[in-house]
Every structure is written in C-alpha cells, then in structure tokens.
Short mmCIF file of C-alpha atoms in Angstrom, two decimals:
data_model
loop_
_atom_site.label_atom_id
_atom_site.label_comp_id
_atom_site.label_asym_id
_atom_site.label_seq_id
_atom_site.Cartn_x
_atom_site.Cartn_y
_atom_site.Cartn_z
CA MET P 1 30.12 -9.34 -26.78
CA THR P 2 32.55 -11.22 -24.59
CA THR P 3 31.84 -11.73 -20.91
CA HIS P 4 35.39 -11.67 -19.61
CA GLN P 5 36.23 -8.01 -20.21
CA PRO P 6 37.32 -6.52 -16.84
CA GLY P 7 35.53 -3.22 -17.44
CA LEU P 8 32.30 -4.97 -18.37
CA GLU P 9 32.51 -7.21 -15.31
CA GLN P 10 33.12 -4.29 -12.96
CA SER P 11 30.25 -2.31 -14.45
CA ALA P 12 27.91 -5.29 -14.12
CA VAL P 13 28.93 -5.92 -10.50
CA ASP P 14 28.49 -2.22 -9.66
CA GLY P 15 25.02 -2.20 -11.20
CA LEU P 16 23.98 -5.29 -9.29
CA LEU P 17 25.27 -3.92 -5.99
CA GLN P 18 23.36 -0.70 -6.59
CA THR P 19 20.16 -2.72 -7.05
CA VAL P 20 20.89 -4.73 -3.91
CA SER P 21 21.52 -1.52 -1.96
CA GLN P 22 18.14 -0.18 -3.03
CA TYR P 23 16.49 -3.38 -1.78
CA LEU P 24 18.36 -3.29 1.53
CA GLY P 25 17.67 0.40 2.05
CA HIS P 26 21.35 1.18 2.54
CA ASP P 27 24.67 0.65 0.81
CA VAL P 28 26.08 -2.85 0.74
CA ALA P 29 28.67 -3.07 3.53
CA PRO P 30 32.28 -2.62 2.32
CA GLU P 31 33.26 -6.17 3.32
CA TRP P 32 30.47 -7.65 1.19
CA ARG P 33 31.09 -5.23 -1.67
CA GLY P 34 34.69 -6.39 -1.72
CA ALA P 35 33.54 -10.02 -1.74
CA ALA P 36 31.15 -9.40 -4.65
CA GLU P 37 33.87 -7.69 -6.65
CA ALA P 38 36.33 -10.53 -6.02
CA ALA P 39 33.77 -13.21 -6.91
CA PRO P 40 31.74 -11.95 -9.92
CA ARG P 41 28.41 -13.79 -10.03
CA HIS P 42 28.62 -14.88 -13.67
CA ARG P 43 31.72 -16.96 -12.95
CA PHE P 44 29.56 -19.29 -10.88
CA LEU P 45 26.89 -19.94 -13.50
CA PRO P 46 27.09 -22.96 -15.80
CA ASP P 47 27.07 -22.34 -19.54
CA ARG P 48 23.48 -23.61 -19.73
CA VAL P 49 20.83 -22.05 -17.50
CA TRP P 50 17.03 -21.81 -17.58
CA LEU P 51 15.20 -18.50 -17.51
CA SER P 52 11.51 -17.70 -17.07
CA GLY P 53 9.70 -16.00 -19.93
CA ASP P 54 6.56 -13.87 -19.79
CA ASP P 55 4.51 -17.07 -19.53
CA GLU P 56 6.68 -18.17 -16.55
CA VAL P 57 7.67 -21.33 -18.43
CA LEU P 58 11.38 -22.09 -18.17
CA ALA P 59 13.42 -21.80 -21.36
CA ALA P 60 17.03 -22.87 -21.77
CA CYS P 61 19.64 -20.16 -22.32
CA ASP P 62 23.06 -21.23 -23.56
CA ARG P 63 26.03 -18.93 -23.08
CA GLU P 64 27.49 -19.78 -26.47
CA CYS P 65 24.24 -19.08 -28.36
CA GLU P 66 22.90 -16.14 -26.31
CA PRO P 67 25.88 -14.54 -24.51
CA GLU P 68 24.19 -11.17 -23.92
CA ARG P 69 21.06 -12.73 -22.43
CA TRP P 70 23.09 -15.15 -20.32
CA PHE P 71 25.32 -12.37 -18.97
CA ALA P 72 22.38 -10.05 -18.31
CA ALA P 73 20.69 -12.78 -16.26
CA ALA P 74 23.85 -13.20 -14.19
CA TYR P 75 23.66 -9.57 -13.07
CA SER P 76 19.91 -9.18 -12.70
CA ASP P 77 18.31 -9.33 -9.27
CA VAL P 78 16.51 -12.57 -10.10
CA PRO P 79 17.09 -16.26 -9.44
CA VAL P 80 18.81 -18.14 -12.24
CA VAL P 81 17.88 -21.80 -12.56
CA THR P 82 21.03 -23.87 -13.03
CA GLN P 83 19.50 -27.37 -13.00
CA VAL P 84 16.06 -28.81 -13.72
CA ASN P 85 14.47 -32.09 -12.69
CA ASP P 86 17.45 -33.14 -10.58
CA GLY P 87 19.65 -33.16 -13.65
CA GLN P 88 17.31 -35.14 -15.91
CA GLU P 89 16.21 -32.46 -18.37
CA PRO P 90 12.83 -33.40 -19.93
CA ALA P 91 12.25 -33.34 -23.67
CA ASP P 92 9.29 -31.01 -23.09
CA LEU P 93 10.52 -27.94 -21.20
CA SER P 94 6.97 -27.23 -20.03
CA GLU P 95 7.66 -30.10 -17.62
CA ALA P 96 10.94 -28.60 -16.41
CA LEU P 97 11.00 -27.98 -12.67
CA PRO P 98 13.83 -26.06 -10.98
CA SER P 99 16.04 -28.26 -8.80
CA SER P 100 19.04 -25.97 -8.28
CA SER P 101 19.60 -22.26 -8.83
CA ALA P 102 21.61 -19.15 -8.14
CA SER P 103 19.52 -17.32 -5.54
CA VAL P 104 18.22 -13.77 -5.90
CA PRO P 105 21.25 -11.55 -5.09
CA SER P 106 19.30 -9.13 -2.88
CA ILE P 107 18.15 -12.03 -0.69
CA VAL P 108 21.69 -13.45 -0.65
CA PHE P 109 23.11 -10.21 0.75
CA ARG P 110 20.22 -9.74 3.16
CA MET P 111 20.89 -13.20 4.58
CA LEU P 112 24.60 -12.45 4.85
CA GLU P 113 23.74 -9.35 6.87
CA LEU P 114 21.39 -11.32 9.13
CA LEU P 115 24.20 -13.77 9.92
CA ASP P 116 26.00 -10.93 11.74
CA LEU P 117 29.42 -12.42 11.01
CA ALA P 118 32.70 -11.55 12.68
CA PRO P 119 36.29 -12.56 11.84
CA GLY P 120 37.19 -16.06 12.98
CA MET P 121 33.65 -17.42 12.90
CA ARG P 122 33.07 -20.89 11.46
CA VAL P 123 30.13 -21.30 9.07
CA LEU P 124 28.29 -24.34 7.72
CA GLU P 125 26.33 -23.69 4.54
CA ILE P 126 23.54 -26.11 3.59
CA GLY P 127 23.22 -26.22 -0.20
CA ALA P 128 26.37 -25.25 -2.09
CA GLY P 129 24.45 -24.64 -5.31
CA THR P 130 26.67 -22.68 -7.68
CA GLY P 131 29.28 -21.98 -4.99
CA TYR P 132 28.69 -18.19 -5.14
CA ASN P 133 27.52 -17.85 -1.54
CA ALA P 134 30.43 -19.97 -0.30
CA ALA P 135 32.82 -17.70 -2.21
CA LEU P 136 31.39 -14.60 -0.53
CA LEU P 137 31.70 -16.28 2.87
CA SER P 138 35.24 -17.46 2.14
CA HIS P 139 36.30 -13.98 1.09
CA ARG P 140 35.02 -12.60 4.40
CA LEU P 141 36.06 -15.38 6.79
CA GLY P 142 38.79 -17.34 5.02
CA ASP P 143 38.49 -20.72 3.34
CA VAL P 144 39.35 -22.65 6.50
CA ASN P 145 36.27 -21.32 8.28
CA VAL P 146 33.71 -22.22 5.60
CA THR P 147 32.13 -25.62 4.95
CA THR P 148 29.43 -26.05 2.32
CA ILE P 149 27.45 -29.24 1.73
CA GLU P 150 25.54 -30.21 -1.42
CA ILE P 151 23.38 -33.31 -1.92
CA ASP P 152 23.69 -33.48 -5.73
CA PRO P 153 27.09 -34.83 -6.86
CA ALA P 154 27.05 -33.00 -10.20
CA VAL P 155 26.11 -29.70 -8.57
CA ALA P 156 28.75 -30.17 -5.87
CA GLU P 157 31.43 -30.77 -8.50
CA LEU P 158 30.46 -27.66 -10.48
CA ALA P 159 30.54 -25.58 -7.28
CA ARG P 160 33.95 -26.95 -6.35
CA ASP P 161 35.31 -26.16 -9.84
CA ALA P 162 33.87 -22.62 -9.86
CA LEU P 163 35.28 -21.89 -6.42
CA LYS P 164 38.72 -23.16 -7.39
CA ALA P 165 38.71 -21.18 -10.64
CA THR P 166 37.87 -18.02 -8.71
CA GLY P 167 40.58 -18.59 -6.12
CA TYR P 168 38.62 -20.05 -3.20
CA SER P 169 38.92 -23.43 -1.51
CA PRO P 170 36.39 -23.86 1.29
CA THR P 171 35.50 -27.41 2.31
CA VAL P 172 32.94 -28.69 -0.22
CA VAL P 173 31.13 -31.83 0.89
CA CYS P 174 28.76 -33.97 -1.18
CA GLY P 175 26.16 -35.24 1.25
CA ASP P 176 22.76 -34.75 2.89
CA GLY P 177 22.61 -31.28 4.38
CA ALA P 178 19.97 -32.39 6.87
CA LEU P 179 22.73 -34.31 8.65
CA GLY P 180 25.04 -31.30 8.78
CA TRP P 181 28.77 -31.98 8.80
CA GLY P 182 30.08 -32.96 12.21
CA ALA P 183 33.72 -33.16 11.13
CA GLN P 184 34.10 -29.37 11.25
CA ALA P 185 31.69 -28.68 14.14
CA PRO P 186 30.96 -26.74 16.23
CA TYR P 187 29.85 -23.84 14.05
CA ASP P 188 29.12 -20.24 14.93
CA ARG P 189 26.65 -19.96 12.07
CA VAL P 190 24.58 -22.39 10.01
CA VAL P 191 22.98 -20.94 6.89
CA ALA P 192 20.75 -22.82 4.45
CA THR P 193 20.17 -21.91 0.81
CA CYS P 194 17.22 -24.30 0.57
CA ALA P 195 13.94 -24.14 2.44
CA VAL P 196 12.93 -26.56 5.18
CA ARG P 197 9.59 -27.46 6.73
CA ARG P 198 11.39 -29.04 9.70
CA VAL P 199 14.66 -27.75 11.08
CA PRO P 200 17.07 -30.71 11.32
CA TYR P 201 18.18 -31.07 14.91
CA ALA P 202 21.70 -31.89 13.68
CA TRP P 203 22.09 -28.18 12.87
CA VAL P 204 21.40 -27.32 16.50
CA GLU P 205 23.70 -30.07 17.80
CA GLN P 206 26.55 -28.86 15.60
CA SER P 207 26.22 -25.19 16.63
CA ARG P 208 27.90 -23.42 19.53
CA PRO P 209 25.65 -22.00 22.27
CA GLY P 210 24.83 -18.50 21.12
CA GLY P 211 25.26 -19.54 17.49
CA VAL P 212 22.77 -18.57 14.79
CA ILE P 213 20.87 -20.79 12.35
CA LEU P 214 19.39 -18.94 9.36
CA THR P 215 17.17 -20.88 6.99
CA PRO P 216 14.46 -20.25 4.43
CA TRP P 217 11.14 -21.67 5.62
CA CYS P 218 8.46 -23.57 3.74
CA ASP P 219 5.50 -25.04 5.59
CA ASP P 220 2.93 -27.07 3.69
CA TRP P 221 0.47 -24.18 3.35
CA THR P 222 2.82 -21.43 2.21
CA HIS P 223 6.15 -21.46 0.45
CA CYS P 224 8.05 -18.48 1.73
CA GLY P 225 9.68 -17.17 4.86
CA LEU P 226 13.00 -16.76 6.58
CA LEU P 227 13.68 -18.17 10.06
CA ARG P 228 16.52 -16.94 12.29
CA LEU P 229 17.20 -19.12 15.34
CA THR P 230 19.58 -18.61 18.22
CA VAL P 231 21.05 -21.74 19.83
CA ASN P 232 20.58 -21.91 23.60
CA ASP P 233 22.78 -23.46 26.29
CA ASP P 234 20.20 -26.22 26.88
CA GLY P 235 20.47 -27.68 23.37
CA THR P 236 17.39 -25.93 21.99
CA ALA P 237 17.11 -23.14 19.44
CA THR P 238 14.46 -20.46 19.16
CA GLY P 239 13.72 -17.52 16.88
CA ARG P 240 11.32 -15.58 14.69
CA TYR P 241 10.34 -15.30 11.03
CA SER P 242 10.25 -12.76 8.27
CA ALA P 243 8.23 -13.48 5.14
CA ASP P 244 10.09 -12.15 2.12
CA SER P 245 12.06 -15.04 0.71
CA ALA P 246 11.24 -18.15 -1.29
CA PHE P 247 13.64 -21.03 -1.94
CA MET P 248 13.46 -24.55 -3.28
CA LEU P 249 12.63 -27.12 -0.63
CA MET P 250 15.38 -29.37 0.71
CA ARG P 251 15.28 -32.51 -1.42
CA THR P 252 14.95 -34.87 1.53
CA GLN P 253 11.88 -32.97 2.75
CA ARG P 254 9.92 -32.85 -0.51
CA LEU P 255 6.27 -33.81 -0.12
CA GLY P 256 5.92 -35.71 -3.41
CA LEU P 257 2.13 -36.19 -3.16
CA ARG P 258 -0.19 -35.98 -6.15
CA LEU P 259 -3.79 -35.15 -5.37
CA PHE P 260 -5.53 -37.76 -7.52
CA ARG P 261 -2.78 -40.37 -7.37
CA ASP P 262 -2.05 -40.44 -3.64
CA VAL P 263 -4.85 -38.60 -1.82
CA VAL P 264 -8.32 -38.67 -3.40
CA MET P 265 -9.47 -42.17 -4.40
CA ASP P 266 -12.51 -43.31 -6.38
CA ASP P 267 -13.83 -45.40 -3.49
CA HIS P 268 -13.80 -42.54 -0.97
CA VAL P 269 -17.24 -41.59 0.36
CA PRO P 270 -16.88 -38.08 1.78
CA ALA P 271 -19.11 -36.41 4.34
CA GLU P 272 -21.02 -33.35 3.13
CA SER P 273 -21.51 -30.07 5.00
CA THR P 274 -21.49 -26.32 4.37
CA THR P 275 -19.30 -23.42 5.43
CA ALA P 276 -19.63 -19.65 5.54
CA LEU P 277 -15.87 -19.21 5.31
CA ASP P 278 -14.91 -18.00 1.86
CA PRO P 279 -12.15 -20.35 0.59
CA TRP P 280 -10.31 -17.40 -1.02
CA THR P 281 -10.00 -15.83 2.43
CA VAL P 282 -7.59 -18.54 3.52
CA ALA P 283 -5.98 -19.72 0.28
CA ASP P 284 -5.84 -16.65 -1.94
CA SER P 285 -5.18 -14.00 0.68
CA PRO P 286 -2.14 -11.76 1.34
CA ILE P 287 1.00 -13.74 2.01
CA GLU P 288 1.12 -12.49 5.62
CA THR P 289 -2.29 -14.05 6.24
CA GLN P 290 -1.44 -17.34 4.60
CA PHE P 291 1.88 -17.47 6.45
CA ALA P 292 0.11 -17.18 9.83
CA LEU P 293 -2.45 -19.82 8.86
CA GLY P 294 0.26 -22.20 7.68
CA HIS P 295 2.13 -21.62 10.93
CA ARG P 296 -0.98 -22.67 12.83
CA LEU P 297 -2.15 -25.50 10.56
CA GLY P 298 1.16 -27.33 10.43
CA ASP P 299 0.78 -30.25 8.03
CA LEU P 300 -2.02 -29.07 5.71
CA TRP P 301 -1.56 -28.10 2.08
CA TYR P 302 -3.96 -26.92 -0.59
CA ALA P 303 -4.51 -26.90 -4.35
CA TRP P 304 -6.98 -24.98 -6.50
CA ASP P 305 -9.02 -26.58 -9.27
CA HIS P 306 -10.58 -23.85 -11.41
CA ASP P 307 -12.21 -26.28 -13.83
CA PRO P 308 -13.17 -29.38 -11.82
CA GLY P 309 -15.54 -30.75 -14.44
CA VAL P 310 -18.29 -31.19 -11.84
CA GLU P 311 -21.80 -29.99 -12.63
CA GLY P 312 -22.70 -26.90 -10.65
CA VAL P 313 -19.12 -26.32 -9.47
CA ASP P 314 -17.10 -23.45 -10.90
CA THR P 315 -14.08 -23.64 -8.59
CA ARG P 316 -12.94 -26.17 -5.99
CA LEU P 317 -10.35 -25.76 -3.25
CA TRP P 318 -8.69 -28.98 -2.14
CA VAL P 319 -7.05 -29.31 1.29
CA ALA P 320 -5.09 -32.40 2.35
CA THR P 321 -2.72 -33.63 5.03
CA ALA P 322 0.97 -34.09 4.32
CA ASP P 323 0.56 -37.85 4.73
CA GLY P 324 -2.39 -37.93 2.33
CA GLY P 325 -4.63 -39.56 4.95
CA SER P 326 -7.37 -36.92 5.07
CA TRP P 327 -8.75 -34.41 2.61
CA ALA P 328 -11.43 -31.76 2.18
CA ALA P 329 -12.90 -29.99 -0.84
CA VAL P 330 -14.76 -26.67 -0.79
CA ASP P 331 -16.95 -25.83 -3.80
CA TRP P 332 -18.04 -22.51 -5.25
CA ASP P 333 -20.93 -22.58 -7.70
CA GLY P 334 -19.99 -19.38 -9.53
CA ASN P 335 -22.55 -17.18 -7.79
CA ASP P 336 -20.82 -13.93 -6.80
CA SER P 337 -23.31 -13.37 -3.99
CA ALA P 338 -22.75 -16.80 -2.43
CA ASP P 339 -22.59 -16.77 1.37
CA HIS P 340 -22.25 -20.53 1.88
CA TYR P 341 -20.07 -23.15 0.22
CA THR P 342 -20.41 -26.91 0.00
CA VAL P 343 -17.75 -28.88 1.85
CA TRP P 344 -16.74 -32.51 1.26
CA GLN P 345 -14.42 -34.22 3.77
CA HIS P 346 -12.84 -37.66 4.02
CA GLY P 347 -10.48 -39.33 6.46
CA PRO P 348 -10.02 -39.40 10.23
CA ARG P 349 -9.58 -35.61 10.42
CA ARG P 350 -12.08 -32.92 9.48
CA LEU P 351 -9.68 -30.60 7.74
CA TRP P 352 -12.01 -27.77 6.91
CA ALA P 353 -12.95 -27.53 10.59
CA GLU P 354 -9.22 -27.19 11.31
CA VAL P 355 -8.94 -24.42 8.71
CA GLU P 356 -11.93 -22.61 10.19
CA ALA P 357 -10.42 -22.87 13.68
CA ALA P 358 -7.07 -21.53 12.44
CA HIS P 359 -8.79 -18.61 10.79
CA ARG P 360 -10.71 -17.81 14.00
CA TRP P 361 -7.42 -18.01 15.93
CA TRP P 362 -5.86 -15.55 13.50
CA LEU P 363 -8.75 -13.08 13.90
CA ASP P 364 -8.93 -13.48 17.68
CA ASN P 365 -5.21 -12.72 18.03
CA GLY P 366 -5.24 -9.48 16.06
CA ARG P 367 -4.35 -10.91 12.64
CA PRO P 368 -0.68 -11.63 13.41
CA GLY P 369 1.96 -11.45 10.69
CA PRO P 370 5.29 -13.27 10.46
CA ASP P 371 7.04 -10.87 12.85
CA ARG P 372 4.86 -12.13 15.73
CA LEU P 373 5.45 -15.80 14.94
CA GLY P 374 8.34 -18.03 15.95
CA LEU P 375 9.66 -21.54 16.31
CA THR P 376 11.54 -23.48 18.97
CA VAL P 377 13.55 -26.57 18.01
CA THR P 378 14.26 -29.25 20.64
CA PRO P 379 15.65 -32.79 20.55
CA GLU P 380 12.04 -34.03 20.76
CA GLY P 381 10.59 -31.92 17.97
CA GLN P 382 9.71 -28.36 17.03
CA TRP P 383 7.18 -25.99 18.59
CA ALA P 384 5.45 -23.11 16.83
CA TRP P 385 4.49 -20.06 18.88
CA LEU P 386 2.78 -16.68 18.83
CA ASP P 387 4.50 -13.67 20.42
CA ASP P 388 6.39 -15.69 23.03
CA PRO P 389 7.79 -19.26 23.20
CA SER P 390 5.58 -19.91 26.22
CA ASN P 391 2.52 -19.63 23.94
CA SER P 392 3.36 -22.64 21.79
CA TRP P 393 1.95 -25.78 20.16
CA SER P 394 3.54 -28.82 18.56
CA SER P 395 4.67 -28.32 14.97
CA GLY P 396 6.17 -31.75 14.26
#
C-alpha cells in the first residue's frame, strides 16, 4: 500500500472527520472540514512514531517497515507519539516516555471550536508539535495571522518543514512558550497544545482585552482538564474548566521529583496517626472527584505503592508537596472490612489533614465537578475558585 494515493487520503480524512463528528455530537463545521482536507494529518507525522500496544508500552512504528499500521494510526482518533525522552530514545523502550505527539483529533477540533475564531483574528499557539494544528489555523485565518512556538529545536524544524511541504507558512518560532511571543502581539486567541499547572502571565499580557486563552490543565493531583479564560480590561483573565482532555505537561513546568530520591529520606522520623478516610476515595475515585480535590489542594501529588515490602501493609498511598518538603503515607493492611488506616507524616505540613479538609470541602459544597470550578490569573499569581471568582483562594 502507498500512502500518497489521493483517493486513499480522501477516504481516510472522511473517516476521521466522521469519528470526530460523533465525538462532537454534530458535523464538523465546513471551515474546519475544508482545513482537514487541505492538510491531511499523515503529512505531519514523522516516518518514525511510537504507538501503544495492549500492554500500554510504547513500540516504535516505522513508515517504511509498517506502512499500513503507520497510516492507520494517522487517521485513528488517538494520540500519536512523535518523540520520546526529549529526542534521546532509550535502548529499552519500556523506559520510553512521550515528549511530543500529534494530539487526539477529536480534542483538536473541539479546542478549535472553543476558540470561537473569526476572520482576521491573530492566534498564538503554544507547542507547534507536528505543525498540524498550525496548518488548520493557517487555512482558516491565513498564515500572517498565526504564530506557533515550540521549545524543542528538532520538533520545531520538523513542523516548519511539514507546514512548508503542505503549502503553509505561519510564523514558527523556536523558544519557550511560557514567555509567549511579544513580536506579534497582541493576540485575539492564545491556544496551548501542552498542559500547564500555572498559566504564564505573559499569555495574558500579550492578549487583547476580550481575548481568549485556551489551555489544557494539569494540577499536581490530576492530569486532565481544559481551561478557557477570557482576558479582562484590568490585565487579569478568568474562566472555567472542563475535564475531558489530557496533554503532556509544558517542559518548563515539569515536576521532576522522584519519591525515594527527592522526598522520602532514610533519616526521616514521621509522626503516626490514624484516619477513617479511605485513601481510594480521594486517589482512585472518578476523575470529576479527583479534579475538584486537585483544584482545592493545589501543590499536592500522590503515588500508589501496591507492594511496599512492609510487614502488615498491603497497599500504601504516598502524598507529597510539589517542592518535596512534606510527605504523608496512608497504609492499608489488606483487611476488606478496615474502617481505619495508619497514617505517617513528615515535614512542616500535615498533608493528610489537608487532604481530609479538601474532601470535607468537596462534600460540604455538593460534590462540585469541573464545570463549577474556575481560575483567575493576575500579575501577582493565580486564584482558584468555586462557582464565582469572589469565592477564591490562592493557587500559586
């Protein structure tokens, strides 16, 4: 099979758009259908990609060796990993971690809809990736109105080449997306294709009043969400979340902590207590629950240890701060009728008490989901809120 046959391309694009329409609940708008047809997704994929198998371990897929599989991946409604380990592919692919990808097409088109674009608008894209999203934007708005920024030089070059080969020439910048790109500001829209745990204020500064910032969200507790902010006249931006997207975290905001290298030390002497709060209630619960807890907890993250090698402990939940300065561990002894759990805590903060308080807050406020939660970004920091910006607390 060859992947450049016009009929095959058109059929593949039509099939993908049908899948996207089913996800959206309506037909893809004509302007975006035209963009997808003019910029077929496979033309933006490198010859070597990485696909997940049944065991969720990434495996390389080379276009030359597996053309059918490669082409099928290009037109499936799934993410396609285009780089691992920041370009340093490990000898053992079990250690391969995605560092750049082609996003899930249904999420791509949903985000394009949420941007609510109009002719003449200027857009800054954070994370060029393959260049596919920039091509869709350029088709709709014109090259002159689209700027895309990519932190990885190799990825930026591949995006630039793919765009040129497909007939598009938006401004492609190699740089730190957290800084935006002031040379083309102000923008009517800023859209990120990577997740952030803090919204860079540069994005607000470089947007027009009334402009929209759309970014995937990733707090330390959960790793999904989509945040849509509107820029206000006073230099702030505020908006709400939805929960159905997951993207790689912006490279300059990666946490980089390892539990037993950076957080839990042999000389720590933790305080012991007990809790009636089931650890699975807060860390293995529906995503809407975890999203609300992460929104409230701010800088806490967790990790499960299902074989801690500790006598009398079947499963342990670890909780730690983003700076690694405090930690807690909650133990389950394997007894299905357990109504109390042993808690160990170390550091200046009592993290499990914070988790318990967040869970009580969630219950007391009617178990809010993402649609009731929002964020306000100011020059001084960002403020999380419930229902209304006036009901807020500091979020970094």
